[in-house]
Amino acid sequence: MVSSVLHANSKFIESLLGADRSSLSTNKKKWHSAFVIIYCSRALLSLNKKHSVAKKISITEIPRTLSYTVVNFKPKNYCFEIDQTTLIELSKNKNLAQLQVLGGVDGVTKALHTDAEHGIHSGDEGIANRHEAFGSNTYRKPPTKSFFYFVWQAFKDLTIIILMFCAALSLGFGMKVHGAKEGWIDGLSIFIAVFLVIGVSAVSNYRQNRQFDKLDGRRQPISIFKIVVGDVVCLKIGDQVPADGLFLSGHSLQIDESSMTGESDHVEVNRSQNPFLFSGTKVVDGYGCMLVTSVGMNTTWGQMMSQISRDSDEQTPLQARLDKLTSSIGKIGLTVAFLVLVVLFVRYFTGNTQDENGKKEFNGSKTKVDDIVNAAVEIIAAAVTIVVVAIPEGLPLAVTLTLAYSMKRMMADNAMVRKLSACETMGSATIICTDKTGTLTMNKMKITKFWLGNESVSEGTCSSIAPYVIELFREGVALNTTGSIYKPSSGSELEISGTPTEKAILNWAVQELSMDMEEVTRGCEIVHVEAFNSKKKRSGVLMKRKMDNTMWVVHWKGAAEMVLAMCSSYYDASGIVKEIGENQKTELEQIIQGMAASSLRCIAFAHKQVEAKEIEDSKQGLEENGLTLLGMVGIKDPCRPGVKKAVEDCQNAGVNIKMITGDNIFTAKAIATECGILKPGQDMLSGAVIQGEEFRNYTPEQRMERVEKICVMARSSPFDKLLMVQCLKQLGHVVAVTGDGTNDAPALKEADIGLSMGIQGTEVAKESSDIVILDDNFASMATVLRWGRCVYNNIQKFIQFQLTVNVAALVINFVAAVSSGDVPLTAVQLLWVNLIMDTLGALALATEKPTKELMEKPPGKIDIRRERQGKGHFDIQQLCQVFNEFNARKLEKRNVFKGIHRNKLFLGIIGMTVVLQVLMVEFLKKFADTERLNLVQWSVCIAIASVSWPIGWVVKCIPVPEKPVFSYLKDLRHKLI
C-alpha cells in the first residue's frame, strides 16, 4: 500500500518538477529518486500526524533522524541523449560496436542535436549549455614557473656554490684574523655580490620564460577555442584536427596520427570502417567534415597532455659549449689556486715570508699556534680569491640576454623563433632552399589569360562561347574545388574562401562565366573525388546529373601540361570537338610555355562522359585517358616588393638561394630571373634549371656532383626537396628550408633550419619548423639571417671583453701571490669588476643591432676557441674595462667608434659604469678595501687605460689564422702516433 502510494506520488511530483527521467544520466536518476522518496515519506508522515491528532488516538511517532542532509536538487537537463563519458570512451577505444548501438554517426549526431550539414542552430544560451555539459576546447597549461623557482635554480649553479663557499670562508677567516669589528666586511661583501648575481640571473630567466609562454599562445588560431561538442568542422589538407570527433562526409581523407600513435603510416578515415578523428592529428590528403564529440581536456590528446608536464628549459648548442668553456676555466682556476696554496705554504714554513716589521713570520717552535693559524687563514683566503677571479660568471648572463633580446627583435621583424638553437644556426647558413608561391611572390592570384583550345578569349567576351561548353566549365569549377562561395542575403559582395588559386578560379568563373555555384551543386551529385596532391599536380571528380542517372561525367583540373597529356581532343569556341594531332599538341604546348614565360601559372580543365554501367567501382580511380580539353587559364602571382633586394643581400653574404617549386619549368625560370635567383645566361644547359623528375633519376654520384650548381628545381615533389636537402648536408652545407604545406614537413625536419610560413603555412609545417615567418615574406628571411649572425657576433664581443679581464686578473693575482705572498686585488674588488661591469657590459654588447658588415662576409662555422687568438690585451686597472668595452664593439674593424652615436643604450651603460666605478673608489672604502684618488691619480689611471685603444688597433692589424695554432701541434702529434 505504502509503496504504491509512494510510486503514485513520485509520478505526480515528477510531473510537477518537469523532469524527464529518460533524459537524465544514471547518477542524476539516483539523486532524483532519492529526493522524491524523501519528499513523499515526509508528506505521508505529516498526514499520519494530522490523522492521529484528529482521532485523539495515542500512537508511537516515528522519530526524526538526528542528522540528515538536505539535497537541493536542480536537474540540468540540456536534452542531450548522450553523455560526455560515453563520447570519450567511444573515440578513445575506436569502438565501432558501441557506435552501432548508438545508431552510428547519424545517431550520435541526432543525440547531440546537430545538423550534419549545417551544424548547431542554437544561440548563445545553447552554446553556453554545451560548454557546461561537455567543456570548452582549451587545455590546462602547466602552472607558470614562479620567480622563486628561478632563484633556486640560480642557487644550484656550480659557480654560485663555489662563490658561496668562498664567501663563507672569507667571513669566517676574516673574523678570525681581524676580529668581529672589521673581519666581517669582506665575507659579507662577497655574499651581497653573490645575491646580486642570483637576483639578476633569476629576473632574466623569469622574464625569458614568460616571453616563451606568450609566444606559444600566438601559434593557435583563436577561433578553435570556441569549438563546442556538436559543431561540424570542415577539414582540408594541412589542417590540424581541433578536437575529437566522427567523420561525417568527405573524400580520400588521410590522417597523420604519428603524434598520437608514433606510427608514420597515414590512416584512411571513412564513415564505415574508421570514422574516428583525434585532436592534434593532421590532415595529409583529401578533405572532409567531422562532428565534434569531445573538446579540450576531454579529448584523447587532452588526457595525454594532463599526464605530462612541459619544461621549456632548452639549452642551445652555443650555451652548452659556453658552459663547457666556463667549466674548463673554473678547473684552470682551481689548479692555479692549488699551486698558489702549495707555494705560499712552502714559502711560509721555510721562513721566506716576513711580517710588517721585517721579521720572519715562521720561526720554528718559537712561533705561536695562533700566528700559524692566522697565516694559514690568509693563505687560504688568497687561494680562494684566485678561484673567484677565474670563474666568468657574467658569461651565461650575456648569452641569455643576447638570445632573449634577439628573439624579441626578431618577433618585431616578423620572425617567431620556436627553437632557440635556430637563432645560432641561422647565422651559419650557407644555402636557403625557398618556395615560390607566397614567399617570393605575393600569393594574390588573378586570372589574366583564358584560352579555349588554341583561341585566346578576351575578358568580357565569354558570351560568344557555346552554352554547352560554358556549362561544362561551370561544373568543372564548382564541383572540382575545395573552395566555397557564400552569398549573403543582404545582397552584399560574395564571400569566396579557399586557397589563393581556388579563390582566383572561383572569382573568375563567377565574373566571366556567370556561375551560380549553389545552383550547379544542387543539380549534380558527387560520386567520387581524387583530391589534389603534389605528386600528380591535379584533382578530379566523378559526378552525375540528377536529371540523367545513365551518363556520368569525370572532370579534371590541374597543371596544364599534365592535363593536356591526358587529352585526345579539345573544344573550340563554337562547341565543336576537334582531335588533338601532333601539330595541335605542339601548338597547345607552345601556348602553355608562352604563358609560363610570362610568369603565369597555367591551369587546364578537361572532362569525359562515361556510362554508369561501365563503372563497377569508382574507387579504382577516375578515367585518365581520352579526355576532352575544355580550356586553359593563366594565373598571375606578382613578385613581392623588395624580394630581389633581399635575394641580392643573401647572395652578397655568401648564402646561395635555390628555388624549389611545383610550377611549370618556364614559370619557375621566369620568376627566378625576376627575383634575381637566376642570372642572365644561366639555363637548363648549364644545369642551373632542372625538373624534379630529372633530379630524382640521377645516380647518387650525379646528384652529389650537380646539386650545388642547381638554382631552380621545377615540378618538384616533396621527396625531391628532401633529397636535395640531404645531398647539400652531406656536402657540408648548413641548409635552411622554407615550407608552407603539409608535404614540406619532411624537408623542414631534415634541414638545419626549418622556416615555415605564418599566414599560408599549415599546422603540420609549423610544427615541423624552427622559425615561423609571420608575414610569409622572403625579405624577412634575410632579416633572420642577419640576426642569426648578430647573435654570434655579440657573444664573441662579450667573450673577448670578459675573458680578457678574467685572464689578466688571474695572472696578476697568481704572479703577485707567488712573488710577494699577497694578492693586490681582493675578492670583493674582483667580484665588483666581474659582476657590476660585466653585467652592464653584457647589456651593452648583447643589445648591439645587426650591421651591414655582417652581411658582407661569407658564412663560416664559428669556433669559440678562435675568438681570443691574437686579440687579447691585459688591463691592470679596473678602469681599463671601460676602454676595453669600446675595443670589444668591433672584433675585426679598427675603427671601434663607427656607429656608436646610434647606440644610445651602449653610451648610457658606459656612463653608468663610470659613475659606479667612481662611487666604489671614492665612497666605499671599507666595503671594497679601496683608497680615494686625487685628480692627478685619476688622470694617470685614465691615461694608462686609454693605451688599450692603440694597442687594440695594432693587435687587429695582426692576421688571425683560420685554423687555431694549437691544432697544428695536435695534428702533428696524430701523425707521429
CSV table of N, CA, C and O in Angstrom, one decimal, residues 44-101:
chain,number,residue,atom,x,y,z
A,44,LEU,N,3.7,11.8,3.8
A,44,LEU,CA,2.9,10.7,4.4
A,44,LEU,C,2.9,10.9,5.9
A,44,LEU,O,1.9,10.7,6.6
A,45,LEU,N,4.1,11.2,6.4
A,45,LEU,CA,4.3,11.3,7.9
A,45,LEU,C,3.5,12.5,8.4
A,45,LEU,O,2.8,12.4,9.5
A,46,SER,N,3.4,13.6,7.7
A,46,SER,CA,2.6,14.7,8.1
A,46,SER,C,1.2,14.4,8.1
A,46,SER,O,0.4,14.7,9.0
A,47,LEU,N,0.7,13.7,7.1
A,47,LEU,CA,-0.7,13.3,7.0
A,47,LEU,C,-1.1,12.3,8.2
A,47,LEU,O,-2.1,12.4,8.8
A,48,ASN,N,-0.1,11.4,8.5
A,48,ASN,CA,-0.3,10.5,9.6
A,48,ASN,C,-0.5,11.2,10.9
A,48,ASN,O,-1.3,10.9,11.7
A,49,LYS,N,0.4,12.3,11.1
A,49,LYS,CA,0.3,13.0,12.4
A,49,LYS,C,-1.1,13.7,12.5
A,49,LYS,O,-1.7,13.7,13.5
A,50,LYS,N,-1.5,14.4,11.4
A,50,LYS,CA,-2.8,15.1,11.5
A,50,LYS,C,-4.0,14.1,11.7
A,50,LYS,O,-4.9,14.4,12.5
A,51,HIS,N,-3.9,12.9,11.2
A,51,HIS,CA,-5.0,11.9,11.4
A,51,HIS,C,-5.0,11.4,12.8
A,51,HIS,O,-6.1,11.3,13.4
A,52,SER,N,-3.8,11.2,13.4
A,52,SER,CA,-3.7,10.8,14.8
A,52,SER,C,-4.3,11.8,15.7
A,52,SER,O,-5.0,11.5,16.7
A,53,VAL,N,-4.0,13.1,15.5
A,53,VAL,CA,-4.4,14.2,16.4
A,53,VAL,C,-5.9,14.3,16.3
A,53,VAL,O,-6.7,14.5,17.3
A,54,ALA,N,-6.5,14.2,15.1
A,54,ALA,CA,-7.9,14.4,14.9
A,54,ALA,C,-8.7,13.3,15.6
A,54,ALA,O,-9.7,13.5,16.2
A,55,LYS,N,-8.2,12.0,15.7
A,55,LYS,CA,-8.9,10.9,16.3
A,55,LYS,C,-8.5,10.8,17.8
A,55,LYS,O,-9.0,9.9,18.5
A,56,LYS,N,-7.6,11.6,18.2
A,56,LYS,CA,-7.0,11.6,19.6
A,56,LYS,C,-6.7,10.2,20.0
A,56,LYS,O,-7.0,9.7,21.1
A,57,ILE,N,-6.0,9.5,19.1
A,57,ILE,CA,-5.5,8.1,19.4
A,57,ILE,C,-4.0,8.2,19.6
A,57,ILE,O,-3.3,8.8,18.8
A,58,SER,N,-3.6,7.6,20.7
A,58,SER,CA,-2.2,7.7,21.1
A,58,SER,C,-1.4,6.6,20.3
A,58,SER,O,-1.7,5.4,20.4
A,59,ILE,N,-0.5,7.0,19.5
A,59,ILE,CA,0.3,6.1,18.7
A,59,ILE,C,1.8,6.5,18.9
A,59,ILE,O,2.1,7.5,19.4
A,60,THR,N,2.6,5.5,18.5
A,60,THR,CA,4.1,5.8,18.6
A,60,THR,C,4.5,6.5,17.4
A,60,THR,O,4.3,6.0,16.3
A,61,GLU,N,5.1,7.7,17.6
A,61,GLU,CA,5.5,8.5,16.5
A,61,GLU,C,6.9,8.0,15.9
A,61,GLU,O,7.7,7.5,16.7
A,62,ILE,N,7.0,8.1,14.7
A,62,ILE,CA,8.3,7.8,14.0
A,62,ILE,C,9.3,8.9,14.3
A,62,ILE,O,9.1,10.0,14.0
A,63,PRO,N,10.4,8.6,15.0
A,63,PRO,CA,11.3,9.6,15.4
A,63,PRO,C,12.0,10.2,14.2
A,63,PRO,O,12.3,9.5,13.2
A,64,ARG,N,12.3,11.5,14.2
A,64,ARG,CA,13.1,12.1,13.2
A,64,ARG,C,14.6,11.8,13.3
A,64,ARG,O,15.1,11.6,14.4
A,65,THR,N,15.2,11.7,12.2
A,65,THR,CA,16.6,11.4,12.2
A,65,THR,C,17.4,12.6,12.8
A,65,THR,O,17.1,13.8,12.5
A,66,LEU,N,18.3,12.3,13.7
A,66,LEU,CA,19.0,13.4,14.4
A,66,LEU,C,19.9,14.2,13.4
A,66,LEU,O,20.0,15.4,13.6
A,67,SER,N,20.5,13.6,12.4
A,67,SER,CA,21.3,14.3,11.4
A,67,SER,C,20.9,13.9,10.1
A,67,SER,O,20.7,12.7,9.8
A,68,TYR,N,20.7,14.8,9.2
A,68,TYR,CA,20.3,14.5,7.8
A,68,TYR,C,20.8,15.5,6.9
A,68,TYR,O,21.3,16.6,7.3
A,69,THR,N,20.8,15.2,5.6
A,69,THR,CA,21.4,16.1,4.5
A,69,THR,C,20.2,16.5,3.6
A,69,THR,O,19.5,15.7,3.1
A,70,VAL,N,20.1,17.8,3.4
A,70,VAL,CA,19.1,18.3,2.5
A,70,VAL,C,19.7,18.4,1.1
A,70,VAL,O,20.8,19.1,0.9
A,71,VAL,N,19.2,17.8,0.2
A,71,VAL,CA,19.7,17.8,-1.2
A,71,VAL,C,18.9,18.9,-2.0
A,71,VAL,O,17.7,18.7,-2.1
A,72,ASN,N,19.6,19.9,-2.4
A,72,ASN,CA,18.9,20.9,-3.2
A,72,ASN,C,19.0,20.5,-4.7
A,72,ASN,O,20.0,20.8,-5.4
A,73,PHE,N,18.0,19.7,-5.1
A,73,PHE,CA,18.1,19.1,-6.4
A,73,PHE,C,17.6,20.1,-7.5
A,73,PHE,O,16.5,20.6,-7.4
A,74,LYS,N,18.5,20.3,-8.4
A,74,LYS,CA,18.2,21.2,-9.6
A,74,LYS,C,18.7,20.5,-10.8
A,74,LYS,O,19.8,20.6,-11.2
A,75,PRO,N,17.8,19.8,-11.5
A,75,PRO,CA,18.3,19.0,-12.7
A,75,PRO,C,18.7,19.9,-13.8
A,75,PRO,O,18.1,20.9,-14.1
A,76,LYS,N,19.9,19.5,-14.4
A,76,LYS,CA,20.4,20.3,-15.5
A,76,LYS,C,20.2,19.5,-16.8
A,76,LYS,O,21.0,18.7,-17.2
A,77,ASN,N,19.0,19.7,-17.3
A,77,ASN,CA,18.6,18.9,-18.5
A,77,ASN,C,18.8,19.7,-19.7
A,77,ASN,O,18.1,20.6,-20.0
A,78,TYR,N,19.9,19.3,-20.5
A,78,TYR,CA,20.2,20.0,-21.7
A,78,TYR,C,19.6,19.2,-22.9
A,78,TYR,O,19.9,19.5,-24.0
A,79,CYS,N,18.9,18.2,-22.6
A,79,CYS,CA,18.2,17.4,-23.6
A,79,CYS,C,19.1,16.6,-24.5
A,79,CYS,O,18.8,16.3,-25.7
A,80,PHE,N,20.4,16.4,-24.1
A,80,PHE,CA,21.3,15.6,-24.9
A,80,PHE,C,21.1,14.1,-24.5
A,80,PHE,O,21.1,13.7,-23.3
A,81,GLU,N,20.9,13.2,-25.5
A,81,GLU,CA,20.6,11.8,-25.2
A,81,GLU,C,21.9,11.0,-25.1
A,81,GLU,O,21.9,9.8,-25.1
A,82,ILE,N,23.1,11.7,-24.9
A,82,ILE,CA,24.3,11.0,-24.7
A,82,ILE,C,25.2,11.9,-23.8
A,82,ILE,O,25.1,13.1,-23.9
A,83,ASP,N,26.0,11.2,-23.0
A,83,ASP,CA,26.8,12.0,-22.0
A,83,ASP,C,28.3,12.0,-22.4
A,83,ASP,O,28.7,11.3,-23.4
A,84,GLN,N,29.1,12.8,-21.7
A,84,GLN,CA,30.5,13.0,-22.1
A,84,GLN,C,31.3,11.8,-21.9
A,84,GLN,O,32.1,11.5,-22.8
A,85,THR,N,31.0,11.0,-20.9
A,85,THR,CA,31.8,9.8,-20.7
A,85,THR,C,31.7,8.8,-21.8
A,85,THR,O,32.6,8.2,-22.3
A,86,THR,N,30.4,8.6,-22.3
A,86,THR,CA,30.2,7.7,-23.4
A,86,THR,C,31.0,8.2,-24.7
A,86,THR,O,31.6,7.4,-25.4
A,87,LEU,N,30.9,9.5,-24.9
A,87,LEU,CA,31.6,10.1,-26.1
A,87,LEU,C,33.1,9.9,-26.0
A,87,LEU,O,33.8,9.6,-27.0
A,88,ILE,N,33.7,10.1,-24.8
A,88,ILE,CA,35.1,9.9,-24.6
A,88,ILE,C,35.5,8.5,-24.8
A,88,ILE,O,36.5,8.2,-25.6
A,89,GLU,N,34.8,7.5,-24.3
A,89,GLU,CA,35.2,6.1,-24.4
A,89,GLU,C,35.0,5.7,-25.9
A,89,GLU,O,35.7,4.8,-26.4
A,90,LEU,N,34.0,6.2,-26.5
A,90,LEU,CA,33.7,5.9,-27.9
A,90,LEU,C,34.9,6.2,-28.8
A,90,LEU,O,35.4,5.4,-29.6
A,91,SER,N,35.4,7.4,-28.7
A,91,SER,CA,36.6,7.8,-29.5
A,91,SER,C,37.9,7.2,-29.1
A,91,SER,O,38.7,6.7,-29.9
A,92,LYS,N,38.1,7.1,-27.7
A,92,LYS,CA,39.3,6.6,-27.2
A,92,LYS,C,39.6,5.2,-27.6
A,92,LYS,O,40.7,4.8,-27.9
A,93,ASN,N,38.5,4.3,-27.6
A,93,ASN,CA,38.7,2.9,-27.9
A,93,ASN,C,38.4,2.6,-29.3
A,93,ASN,O,38.4,1.4,-29.7
A,94,LYS,N,38.0,3.6,-30.1
A,94,LYS,CA,37.6,3.3,-31.5
A,94,LYS,C,36.6,2.2,-31.6
A,94,LYS,O,36.7,1.3,-32.4
A,95,ASN,N,35.5,2.3,-30.8
A,95,ASN,CA,34.6,1.2,-30.6
A,95,ASN,C,33.5,1.3,-31.6
A,95,ASN,O,32.5,2.0,-31.4
A,96,LEU,N,33.6,0.5,-32.7
A,96,LEU,CA,32.6,0.5,-33.8
A,96,LEU,C,31.3,-0.1,-33.3
A,96,LEU,O,30.2,0.3,-33.7
A,97,ALA,N,31.5,-1.2,-32.5
A,97,ALA,CA,30.3,-1.9,-32.0
A,97,ALA,C,29.4,-0.9,-31.2
A,97,ALA,O,28.2,-0.9,-31.3
A,98,GLN,N,30.0,-0.2,-30.3
A,98,GLN,CA,29.3,0.8,-29.4
A,98,GLN,C,28.7,1.9,-30.3
A,98,GLN,O,27.6,2.4,-30.1
A,99,LEU,N,29.4,2.3,-31.4
A,99,LEU,CA,28.9,3.3,-32.3
A,99,LEU,C,27.6,2.8,-33.0
A,99,LEU,O,26.7,3.6,-33.1
A,100,GLN,N,27.6,1.5,-33.3
A,100,GLN,CA,26.4,1.0,-34.0
A,100,GLN,C,25.2,0.9,-33.0
A,100,GLN,O,24.1,1.2,-33.4
A,101,VAL,N,25.5,0.6,-31.7
A,101,VAL,CA,24.5,0.6,-30.7
A,101,VAL,C,23.8,2.0,-30.6
A,101,VAL,O,22.6,2.1,-30.4
